[in-house]
mmCIF file of C-alpha atoms in Angstrom:
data_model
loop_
_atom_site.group_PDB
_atom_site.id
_atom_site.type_symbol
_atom_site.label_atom_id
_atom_site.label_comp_id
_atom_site.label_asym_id
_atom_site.label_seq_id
_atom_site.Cartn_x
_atom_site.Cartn_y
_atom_site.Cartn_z
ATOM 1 C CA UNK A 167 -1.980 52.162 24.141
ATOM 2 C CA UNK A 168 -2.513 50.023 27.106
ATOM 3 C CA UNK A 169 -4.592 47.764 25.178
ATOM 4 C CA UNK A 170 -1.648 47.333 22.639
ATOM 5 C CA UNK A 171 0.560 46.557 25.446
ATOM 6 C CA UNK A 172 -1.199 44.035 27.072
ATOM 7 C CA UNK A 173 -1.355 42.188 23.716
ATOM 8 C CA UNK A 174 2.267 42.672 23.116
ATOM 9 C CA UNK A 175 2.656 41.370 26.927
ATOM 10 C CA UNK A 176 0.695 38.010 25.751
ATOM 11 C CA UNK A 177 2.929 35.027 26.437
ATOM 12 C CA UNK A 178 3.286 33.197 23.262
ATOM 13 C CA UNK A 179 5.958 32.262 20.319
ATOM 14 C CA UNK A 180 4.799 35.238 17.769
ATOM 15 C CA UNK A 181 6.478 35.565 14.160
ATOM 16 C CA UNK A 182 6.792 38.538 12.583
ATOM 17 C CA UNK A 183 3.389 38.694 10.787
ATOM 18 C CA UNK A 184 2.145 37.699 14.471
ATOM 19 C CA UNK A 185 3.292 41.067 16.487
ATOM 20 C CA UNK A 186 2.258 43.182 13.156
ATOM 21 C CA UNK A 187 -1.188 41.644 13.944
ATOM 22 C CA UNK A 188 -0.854 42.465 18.035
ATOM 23 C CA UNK A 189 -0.082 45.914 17.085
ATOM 24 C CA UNK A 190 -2.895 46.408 14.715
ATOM 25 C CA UNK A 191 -5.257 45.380 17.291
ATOM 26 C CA UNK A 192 -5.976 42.081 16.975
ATOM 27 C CA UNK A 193 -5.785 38.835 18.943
ATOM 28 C CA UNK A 194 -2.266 37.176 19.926
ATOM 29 C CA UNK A 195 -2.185 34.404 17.469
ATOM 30 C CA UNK A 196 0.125 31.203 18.764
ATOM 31 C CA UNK A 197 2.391 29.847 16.602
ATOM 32 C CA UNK A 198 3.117 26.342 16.687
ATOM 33 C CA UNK A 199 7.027 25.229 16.045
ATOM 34 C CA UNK A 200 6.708 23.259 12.689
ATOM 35 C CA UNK A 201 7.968 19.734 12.500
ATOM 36 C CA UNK A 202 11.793 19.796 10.813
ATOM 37 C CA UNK A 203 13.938 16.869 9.656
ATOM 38 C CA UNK A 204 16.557 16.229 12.161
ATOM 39 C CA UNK A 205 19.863 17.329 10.224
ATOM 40 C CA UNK A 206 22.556 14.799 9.918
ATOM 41 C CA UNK A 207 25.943 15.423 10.060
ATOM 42 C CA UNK A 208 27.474 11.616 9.534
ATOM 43 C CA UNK A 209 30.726 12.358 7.434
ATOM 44 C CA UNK A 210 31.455 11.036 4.152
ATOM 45 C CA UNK A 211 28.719 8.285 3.027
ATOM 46 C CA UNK A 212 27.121 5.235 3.675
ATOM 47 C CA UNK A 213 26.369 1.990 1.310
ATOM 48 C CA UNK A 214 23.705 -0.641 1.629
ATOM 49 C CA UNK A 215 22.521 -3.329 0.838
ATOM 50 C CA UNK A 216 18.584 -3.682 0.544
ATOM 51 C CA UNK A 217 16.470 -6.943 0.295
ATOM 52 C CA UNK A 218 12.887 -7.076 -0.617
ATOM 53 C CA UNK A 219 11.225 -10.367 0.224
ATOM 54 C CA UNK A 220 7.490 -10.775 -1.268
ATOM 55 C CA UNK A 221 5.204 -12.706 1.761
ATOM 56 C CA UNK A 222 2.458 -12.730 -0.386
ATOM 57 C CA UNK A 223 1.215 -16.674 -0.057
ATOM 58 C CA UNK A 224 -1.898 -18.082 -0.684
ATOM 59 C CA UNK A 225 -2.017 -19.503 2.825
ATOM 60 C CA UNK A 226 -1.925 -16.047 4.089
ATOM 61 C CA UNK A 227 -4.269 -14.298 1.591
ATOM 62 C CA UNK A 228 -6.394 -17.096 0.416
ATOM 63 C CA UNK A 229 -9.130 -14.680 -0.941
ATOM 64 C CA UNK A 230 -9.156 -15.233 -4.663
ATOM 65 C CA UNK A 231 -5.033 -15.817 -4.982
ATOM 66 C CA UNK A 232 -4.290 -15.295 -8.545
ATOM 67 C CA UNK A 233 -2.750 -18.249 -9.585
ATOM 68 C CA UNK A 234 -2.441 -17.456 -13.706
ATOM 69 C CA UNK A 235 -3.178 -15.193 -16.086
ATOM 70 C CA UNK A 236 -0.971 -13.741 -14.709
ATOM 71 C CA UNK A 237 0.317 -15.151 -11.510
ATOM 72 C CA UNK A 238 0.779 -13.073 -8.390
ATOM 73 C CA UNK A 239 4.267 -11.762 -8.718
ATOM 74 C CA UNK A 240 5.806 -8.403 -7.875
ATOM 75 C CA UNK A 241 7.311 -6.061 -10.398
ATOM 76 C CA UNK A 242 11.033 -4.873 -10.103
ATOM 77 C CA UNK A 243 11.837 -2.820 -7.239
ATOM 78 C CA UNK A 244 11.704 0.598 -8.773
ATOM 79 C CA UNK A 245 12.190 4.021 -8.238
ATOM 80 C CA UNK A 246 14.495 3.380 -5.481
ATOM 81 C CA UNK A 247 16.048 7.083 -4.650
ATOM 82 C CA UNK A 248 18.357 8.637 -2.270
ATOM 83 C CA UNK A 249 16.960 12.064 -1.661
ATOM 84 C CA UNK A 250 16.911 14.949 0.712
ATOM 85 C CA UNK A 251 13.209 15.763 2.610
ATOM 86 C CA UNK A 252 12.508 18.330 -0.223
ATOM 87 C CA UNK A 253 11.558 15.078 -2.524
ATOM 88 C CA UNK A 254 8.977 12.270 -1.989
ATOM 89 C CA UNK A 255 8.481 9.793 -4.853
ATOM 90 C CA UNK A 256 4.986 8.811 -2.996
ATOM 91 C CA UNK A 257 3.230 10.178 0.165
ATOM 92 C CA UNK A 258 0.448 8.330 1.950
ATOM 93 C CA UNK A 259 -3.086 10.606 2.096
ATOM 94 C CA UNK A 260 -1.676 12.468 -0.841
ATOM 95 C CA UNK A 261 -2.402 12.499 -4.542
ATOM 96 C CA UNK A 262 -0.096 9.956 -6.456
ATOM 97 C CA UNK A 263 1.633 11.465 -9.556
ATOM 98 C CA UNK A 264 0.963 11.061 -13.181
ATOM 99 C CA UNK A 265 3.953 8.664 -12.910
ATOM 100 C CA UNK A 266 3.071 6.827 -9.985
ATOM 101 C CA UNK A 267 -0.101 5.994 -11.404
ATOM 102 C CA UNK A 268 1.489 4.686 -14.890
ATOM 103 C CA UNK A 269 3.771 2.233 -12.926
ATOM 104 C CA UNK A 270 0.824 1.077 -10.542
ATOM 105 C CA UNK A 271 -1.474 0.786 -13.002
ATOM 106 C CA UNK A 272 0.513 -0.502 -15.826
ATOM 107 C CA UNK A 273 3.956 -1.301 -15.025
ATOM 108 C CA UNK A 274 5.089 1.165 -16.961
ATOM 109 C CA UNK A 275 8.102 3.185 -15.588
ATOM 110 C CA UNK A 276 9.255 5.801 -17.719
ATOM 111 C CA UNK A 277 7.056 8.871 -16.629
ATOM 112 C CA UNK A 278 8.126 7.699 -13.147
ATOM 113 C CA UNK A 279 11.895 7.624 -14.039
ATOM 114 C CA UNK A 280 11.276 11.320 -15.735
ATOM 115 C CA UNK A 281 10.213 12.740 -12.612
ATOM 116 C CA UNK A 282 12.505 12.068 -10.523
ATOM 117 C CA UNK A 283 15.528 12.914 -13.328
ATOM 118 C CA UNK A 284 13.267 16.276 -13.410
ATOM 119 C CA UNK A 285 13.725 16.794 -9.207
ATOM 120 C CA UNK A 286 17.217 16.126 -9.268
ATOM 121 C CA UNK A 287 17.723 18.789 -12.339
ATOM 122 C CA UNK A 288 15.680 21.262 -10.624
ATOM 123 C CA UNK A 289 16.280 21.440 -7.056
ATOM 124 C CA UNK A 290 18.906 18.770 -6.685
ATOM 125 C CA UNK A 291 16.562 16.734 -4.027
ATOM 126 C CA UNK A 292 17.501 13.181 -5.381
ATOM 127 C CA UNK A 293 21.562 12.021 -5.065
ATOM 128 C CA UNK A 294 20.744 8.311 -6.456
ATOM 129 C CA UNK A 295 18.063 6.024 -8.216
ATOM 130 C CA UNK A 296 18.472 2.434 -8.223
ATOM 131 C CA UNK A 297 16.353 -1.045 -9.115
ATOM 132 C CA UNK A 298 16.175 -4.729 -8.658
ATOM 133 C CA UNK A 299 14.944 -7.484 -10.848
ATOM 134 C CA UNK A 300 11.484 -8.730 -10.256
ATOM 135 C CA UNK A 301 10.068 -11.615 -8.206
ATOM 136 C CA UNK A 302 7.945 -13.979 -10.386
ATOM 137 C CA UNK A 303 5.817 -15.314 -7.791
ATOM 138 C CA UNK A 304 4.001 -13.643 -4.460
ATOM 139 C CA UNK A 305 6.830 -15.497 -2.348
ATOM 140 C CA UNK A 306 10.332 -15.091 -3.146
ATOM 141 C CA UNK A 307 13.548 -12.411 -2.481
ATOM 142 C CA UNK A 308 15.687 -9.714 -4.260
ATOM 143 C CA UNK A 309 18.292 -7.735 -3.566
ATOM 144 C CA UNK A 310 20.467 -4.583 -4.810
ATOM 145 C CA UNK A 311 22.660 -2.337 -3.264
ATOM 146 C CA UNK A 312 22.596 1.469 -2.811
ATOM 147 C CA UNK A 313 24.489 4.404 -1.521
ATOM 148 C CA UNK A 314 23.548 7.581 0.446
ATOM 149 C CA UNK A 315 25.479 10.949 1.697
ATOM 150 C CA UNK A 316 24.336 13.158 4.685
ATOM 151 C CA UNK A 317 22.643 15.748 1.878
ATOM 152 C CA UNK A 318 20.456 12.795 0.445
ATOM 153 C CA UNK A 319 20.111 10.515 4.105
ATOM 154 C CA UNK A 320 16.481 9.448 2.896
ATOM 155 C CA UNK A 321 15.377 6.778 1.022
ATOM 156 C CA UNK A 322 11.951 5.904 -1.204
ATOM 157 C CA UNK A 323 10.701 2.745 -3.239
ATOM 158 C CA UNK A 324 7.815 1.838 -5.218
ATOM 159 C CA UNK A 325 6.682 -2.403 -5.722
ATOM 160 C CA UNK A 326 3.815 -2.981 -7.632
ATOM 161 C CA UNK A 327 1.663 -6.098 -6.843
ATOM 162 C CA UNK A 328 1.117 -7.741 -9.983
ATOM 163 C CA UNK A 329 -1.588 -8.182 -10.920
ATOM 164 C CA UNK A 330 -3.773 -5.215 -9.012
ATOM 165 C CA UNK A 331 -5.827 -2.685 -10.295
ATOM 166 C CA UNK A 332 -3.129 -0.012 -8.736
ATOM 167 C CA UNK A 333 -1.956 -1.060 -6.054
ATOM 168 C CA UNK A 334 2.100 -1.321 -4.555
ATOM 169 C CA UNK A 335 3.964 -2.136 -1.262
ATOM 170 C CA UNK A 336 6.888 0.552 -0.495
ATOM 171 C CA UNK A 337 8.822 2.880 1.712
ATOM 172 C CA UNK A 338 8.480 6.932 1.549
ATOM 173 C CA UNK A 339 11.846 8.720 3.141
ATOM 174 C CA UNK A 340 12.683 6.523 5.377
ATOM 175 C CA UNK A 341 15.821 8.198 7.096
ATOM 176 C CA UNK A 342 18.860 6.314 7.298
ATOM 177 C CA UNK A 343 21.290 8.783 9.550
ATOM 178 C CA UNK A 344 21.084 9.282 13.040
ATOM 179 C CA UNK A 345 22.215 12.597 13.852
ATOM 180 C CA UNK A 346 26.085 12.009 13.585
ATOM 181 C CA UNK A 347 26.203 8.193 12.787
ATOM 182 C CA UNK A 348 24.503 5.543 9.750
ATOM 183 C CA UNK A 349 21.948 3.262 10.915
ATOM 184 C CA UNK A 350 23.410 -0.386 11.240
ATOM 185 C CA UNK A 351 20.412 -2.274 9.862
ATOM 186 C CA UNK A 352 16.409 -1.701 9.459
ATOM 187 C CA UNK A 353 13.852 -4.714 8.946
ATOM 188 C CA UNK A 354 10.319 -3.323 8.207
ATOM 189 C CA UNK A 355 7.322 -5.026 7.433
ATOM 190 C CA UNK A 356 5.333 -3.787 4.228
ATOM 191 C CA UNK A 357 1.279 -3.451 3.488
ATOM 192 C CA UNK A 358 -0.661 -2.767 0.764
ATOM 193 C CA UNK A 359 -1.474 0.688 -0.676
ATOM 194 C CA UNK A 360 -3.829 1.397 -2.847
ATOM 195 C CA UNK A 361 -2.913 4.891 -5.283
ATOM 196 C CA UNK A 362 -5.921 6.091 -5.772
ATOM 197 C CA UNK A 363 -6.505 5.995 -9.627
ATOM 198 C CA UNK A 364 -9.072 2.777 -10.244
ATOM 199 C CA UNK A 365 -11.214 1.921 -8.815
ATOM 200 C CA UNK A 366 -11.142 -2.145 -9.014
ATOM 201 C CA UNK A 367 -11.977 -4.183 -6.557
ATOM 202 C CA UNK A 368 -9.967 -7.732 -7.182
ATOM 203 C CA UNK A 369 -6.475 -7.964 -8.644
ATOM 204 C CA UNK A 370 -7.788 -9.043 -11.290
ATOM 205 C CA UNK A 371 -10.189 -6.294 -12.187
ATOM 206 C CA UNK A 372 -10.565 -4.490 -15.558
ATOM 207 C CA UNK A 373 -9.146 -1.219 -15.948
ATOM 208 C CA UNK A 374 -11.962 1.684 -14.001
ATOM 209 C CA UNK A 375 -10.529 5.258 -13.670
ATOM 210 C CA UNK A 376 -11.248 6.816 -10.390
ATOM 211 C CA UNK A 377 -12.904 9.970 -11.202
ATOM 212 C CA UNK A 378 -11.801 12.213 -9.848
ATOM 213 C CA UNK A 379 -8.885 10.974 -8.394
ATOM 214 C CA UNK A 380 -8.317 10.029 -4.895
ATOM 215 C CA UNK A 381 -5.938 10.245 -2.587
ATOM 216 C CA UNK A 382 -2.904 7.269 -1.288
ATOM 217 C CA UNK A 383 -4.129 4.829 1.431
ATOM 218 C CA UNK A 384 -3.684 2.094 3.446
ATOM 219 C CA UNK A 385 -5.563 -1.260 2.665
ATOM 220 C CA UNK A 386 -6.466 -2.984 5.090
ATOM 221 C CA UNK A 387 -8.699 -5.842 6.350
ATOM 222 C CA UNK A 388 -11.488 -3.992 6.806
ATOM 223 C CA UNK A 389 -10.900 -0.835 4.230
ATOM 224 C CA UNK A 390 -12.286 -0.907 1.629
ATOM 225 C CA UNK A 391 -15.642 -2.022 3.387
ATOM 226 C CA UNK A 392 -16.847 -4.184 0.485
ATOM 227 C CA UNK A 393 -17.100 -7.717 0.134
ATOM 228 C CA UNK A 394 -15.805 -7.908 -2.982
ATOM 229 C CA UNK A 395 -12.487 -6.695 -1.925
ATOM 230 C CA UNK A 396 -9.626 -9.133 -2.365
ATOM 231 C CA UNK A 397 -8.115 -7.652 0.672
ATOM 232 C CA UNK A 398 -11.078 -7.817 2.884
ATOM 233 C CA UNK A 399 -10.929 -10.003 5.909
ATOM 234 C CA UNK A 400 -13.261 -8.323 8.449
ATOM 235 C CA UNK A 401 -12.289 -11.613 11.319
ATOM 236 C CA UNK A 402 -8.722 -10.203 11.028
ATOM 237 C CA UNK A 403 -8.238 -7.223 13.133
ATOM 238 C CA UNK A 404 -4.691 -6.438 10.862
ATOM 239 C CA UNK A 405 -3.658 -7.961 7.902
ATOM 240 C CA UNK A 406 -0.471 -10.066 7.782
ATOM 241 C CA UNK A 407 2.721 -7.959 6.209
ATOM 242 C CA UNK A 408 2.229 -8.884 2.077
ATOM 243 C CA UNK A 409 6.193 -8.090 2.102
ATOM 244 C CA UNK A 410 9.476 -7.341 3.966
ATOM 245 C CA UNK A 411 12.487 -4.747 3.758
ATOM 246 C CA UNK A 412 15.727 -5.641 5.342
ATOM 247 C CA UNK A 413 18.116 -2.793 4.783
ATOM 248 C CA UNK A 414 21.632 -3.161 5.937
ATOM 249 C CA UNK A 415 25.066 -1.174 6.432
ATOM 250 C CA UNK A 416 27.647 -2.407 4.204
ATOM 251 C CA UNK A 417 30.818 -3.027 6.217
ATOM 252 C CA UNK A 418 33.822 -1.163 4.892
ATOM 253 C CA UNK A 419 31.456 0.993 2.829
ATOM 254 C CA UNK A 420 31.864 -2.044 -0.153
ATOM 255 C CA UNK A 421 29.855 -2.075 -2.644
ATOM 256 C CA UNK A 422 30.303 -4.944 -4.970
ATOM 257 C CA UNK A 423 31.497 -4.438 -8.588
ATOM 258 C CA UNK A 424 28.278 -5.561 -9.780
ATOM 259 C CA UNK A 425 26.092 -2.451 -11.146
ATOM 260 C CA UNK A 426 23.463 -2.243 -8.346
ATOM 261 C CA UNK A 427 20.717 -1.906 -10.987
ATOM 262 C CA UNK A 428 21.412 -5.406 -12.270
ATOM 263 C CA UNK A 429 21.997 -7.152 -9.184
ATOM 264 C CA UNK A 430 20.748 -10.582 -9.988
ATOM 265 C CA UNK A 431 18.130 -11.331 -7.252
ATOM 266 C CA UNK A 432 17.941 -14.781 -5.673
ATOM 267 C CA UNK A 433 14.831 -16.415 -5.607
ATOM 268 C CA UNK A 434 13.930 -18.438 -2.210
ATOM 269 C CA UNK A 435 10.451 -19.650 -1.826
ATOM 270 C CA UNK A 436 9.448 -18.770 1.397
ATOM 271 C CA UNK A 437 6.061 -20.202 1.363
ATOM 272 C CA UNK A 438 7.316 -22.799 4.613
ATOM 273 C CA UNK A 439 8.764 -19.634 6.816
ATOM 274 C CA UNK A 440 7.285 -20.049 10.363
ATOM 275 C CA UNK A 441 5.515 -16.534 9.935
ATOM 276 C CA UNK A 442 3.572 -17.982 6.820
ATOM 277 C CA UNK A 443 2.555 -20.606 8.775
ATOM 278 C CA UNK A 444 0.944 -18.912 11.619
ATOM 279 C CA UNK A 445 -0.913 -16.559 9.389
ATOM 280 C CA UNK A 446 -3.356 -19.088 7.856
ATOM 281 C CA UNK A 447 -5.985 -16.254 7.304
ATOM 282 C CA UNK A 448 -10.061 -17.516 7.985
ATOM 283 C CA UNK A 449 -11.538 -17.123 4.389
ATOM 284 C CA UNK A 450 -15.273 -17.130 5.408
ATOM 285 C CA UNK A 451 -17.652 -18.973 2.759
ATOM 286 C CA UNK A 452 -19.701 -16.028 0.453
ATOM 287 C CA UNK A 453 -22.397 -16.817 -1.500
ATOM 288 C CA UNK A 454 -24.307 -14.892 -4.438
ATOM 289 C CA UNK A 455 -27.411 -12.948 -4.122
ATOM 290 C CA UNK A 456 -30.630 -15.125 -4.215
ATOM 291 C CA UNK A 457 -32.316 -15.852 -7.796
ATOM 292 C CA UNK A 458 -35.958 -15.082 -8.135
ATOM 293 C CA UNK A 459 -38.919 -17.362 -6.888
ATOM 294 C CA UNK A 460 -39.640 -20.078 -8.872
ATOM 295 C CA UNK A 461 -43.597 -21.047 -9.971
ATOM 296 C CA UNK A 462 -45.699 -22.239 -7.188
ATOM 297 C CA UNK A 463 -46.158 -25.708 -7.715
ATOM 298 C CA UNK A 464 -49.179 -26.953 -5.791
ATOM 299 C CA UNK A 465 -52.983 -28.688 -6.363
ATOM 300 C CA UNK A 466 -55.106 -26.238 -6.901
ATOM 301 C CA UNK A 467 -57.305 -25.113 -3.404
ATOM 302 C CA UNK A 468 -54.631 -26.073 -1.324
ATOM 303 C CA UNK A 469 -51.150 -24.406 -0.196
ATOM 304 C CA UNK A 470 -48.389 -24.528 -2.738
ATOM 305 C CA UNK A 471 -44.944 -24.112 -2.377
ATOM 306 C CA UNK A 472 -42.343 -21.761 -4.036
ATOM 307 C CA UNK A 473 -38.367 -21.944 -4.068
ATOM 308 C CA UNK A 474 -35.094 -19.845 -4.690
ATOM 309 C CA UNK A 475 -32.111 -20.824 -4.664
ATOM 310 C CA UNK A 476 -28.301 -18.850 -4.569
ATOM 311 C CA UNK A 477 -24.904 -20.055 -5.270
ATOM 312 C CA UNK A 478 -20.927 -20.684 -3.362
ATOM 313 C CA UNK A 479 -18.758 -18.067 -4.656
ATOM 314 C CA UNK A 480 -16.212 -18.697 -2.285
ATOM 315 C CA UNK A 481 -15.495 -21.580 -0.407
ATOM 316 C CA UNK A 482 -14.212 -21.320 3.013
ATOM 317 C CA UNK A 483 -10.998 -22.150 4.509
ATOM 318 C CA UNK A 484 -8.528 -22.140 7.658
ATOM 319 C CA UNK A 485 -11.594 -22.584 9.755
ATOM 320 C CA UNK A 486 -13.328 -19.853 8.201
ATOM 321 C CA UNK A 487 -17.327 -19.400 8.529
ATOM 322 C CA UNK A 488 -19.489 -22.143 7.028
ATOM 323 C CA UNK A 489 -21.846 -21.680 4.367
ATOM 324 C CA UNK A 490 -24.936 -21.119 4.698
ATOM 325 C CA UNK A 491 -28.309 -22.939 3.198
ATOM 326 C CA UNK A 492 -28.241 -22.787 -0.671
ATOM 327 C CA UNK A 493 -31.953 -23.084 -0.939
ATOM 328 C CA UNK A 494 -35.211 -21.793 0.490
ATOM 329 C CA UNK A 495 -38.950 -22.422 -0.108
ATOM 330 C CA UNK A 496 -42.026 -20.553 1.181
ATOM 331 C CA UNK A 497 -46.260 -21.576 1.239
ATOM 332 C CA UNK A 498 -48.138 -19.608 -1.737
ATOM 333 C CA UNK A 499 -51.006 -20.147 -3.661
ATOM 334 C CA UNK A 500 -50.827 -22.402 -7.179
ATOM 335 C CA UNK A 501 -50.165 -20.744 -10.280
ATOM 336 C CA UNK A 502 -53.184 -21.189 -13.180
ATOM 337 C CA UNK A 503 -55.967 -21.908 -10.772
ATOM 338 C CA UNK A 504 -59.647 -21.387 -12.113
#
């Protein structure tokens, strides 16, 4: 009995299943407060407008730019939802759904589109979904215009980078309420994520199923550690935001009369902004593997000499690392001596 009361005495924040456990006999276990959504309580709702601006230059990310077949370019702005915490359309370190992986690997939307119709049947998470037109080059803006209520204060999007093996900028429920009142405006910076489901290595890259799947993560200069990555930049400590999100209250609560999904974006090329400018990324030169040693070439009874030779398969640029030698020859002894 004392034994029992001495655990029951333990200072700590028990549930239920916790002082069952004390009373059996066994240790006090601590329980930790789990994190919660702050709860808004804004009245009525809130409209927005939302504009996506692609930063995706070649002066920024020199390292094999697509420039046709096809172009870079970003794909609408889709799957934007209005949803309460219960709903995520994406999740970084988590396993991308059979939709996600459609639109980032294909650009094709519907499975994603049936999900989130399926959430809002189901458990009523999502309030809203809404789009905007696509950017035909990596530079470039568009725009649409959304609304949210205190139920549904959250708000995901999904950009794939075209073209990309699977890989999209976006935002996962990013709250706009602050406890009683509407956030006035939000500007955030966007980077690339890669879903998990191929594994190519360029934008360009044929299709390669990941097997088995893995999970949503950050690219970044230095992840994945391979070479061939057209992300890598190991001299860059970050790399430079690929794309922007400016999201901003709509005075009066207006929204214009213009059906936010076919908001007609406008187009600005951006490639001259002063934040382009500054973020002339070092492309360091990369060369190929060395070819074989050729014949020794020589007079027979004295030291010949062999060569090999290797290949620029990427020039450098914005003062990034030189090349090296191309070629290299060693002493050997001459082939077809008697």
């Amino acid at each position: 009995l004392e034994t029992v009361m001495e655990k029951l005495m333990c200072v700590c924040r028990c549930s239920a299943v916790c002082w069952l456990a004390v009373l059996a006999g066994l240790c006090c276990v601590y329980s930790l407060p789990l994190d919660v959504d702050p709860v808004c309580t804004a009245e009525g709702n809130a409209k927005y407008s939302l504009v996506f601006t692609g930063k995706w230059s070649q002066a920024a990310f020199p390292k094999q730019y697509p420039l046709y077949r096809p172009p870079a370019q970003w794909s609408p702005v889709i799957e934007g939802v209005t949803h309460s915490s219960d709903y995520h359309t994406w999740r970084r370190n988590e396993y991308a759904s059979n939709g996600v992986r459609e639109f980032t690997e294909k650009g094709e939307a519907w499975m994603l589109m049936k999900e989130v119709q399926l959430a809002g049947e189901r458990i009523q998470s999502v309030y809203g979904i809404f789009s905007a037109s696509a950017i035909s080059g990596g530079t470039g803006h568009t725009a649409t215009e959304f609304e949210v209520f205190a139920r549904h204060s959250l708000l995901s999007f999904i950009v794939r980078i075209v073209p990309s093996p699977d890989w999209f900028v976006g935002v996962d429920s990013l709250n706009l309420c602050e406890g009683d009142h509407w956030k006035e405006s939000i500007t955030l910076d966007l980077y690339p994520y890669d879903a998990g489901t191929d594994s190519g290595f360029t934008f360009s890259s044929p299709n390669f199923e990941t097997i088995p799947q893995e999970k949503v993560t950050e690219i970044t200069s230095s992840f994945p550690s391979h070479p061939a990555n057209s992300f890598y930049y190991p001299r860059l400590k970050h790399l430079p935001p690929i794309a922007r999100v400016t999201i901003t209250k709509l005075k009066g609560n207006h929204i214009d009369s213009v059906p936010a999904a076919h908001t007609t974006p406008t187009l600005i090329p951006i490639d001259n902004e002063i934040g382009d400018a500054l973020t002339n990324t070092p492309l360091d030169c990369e060369v190929s593997a060395w070819s074989s040693w050729g014949l020794c070439k020589g007079k027979c009874g004295e030291p010949g000499i062999r060569h090999r030779t290797r290949y620029i398969r990427l020039k450098p640029a914005n003062n990034g690392a030189p090349c090296p030698d191309l070629g290299e020859h060693t002493d050997c002894d001459p082939d077809n001596c008697v």
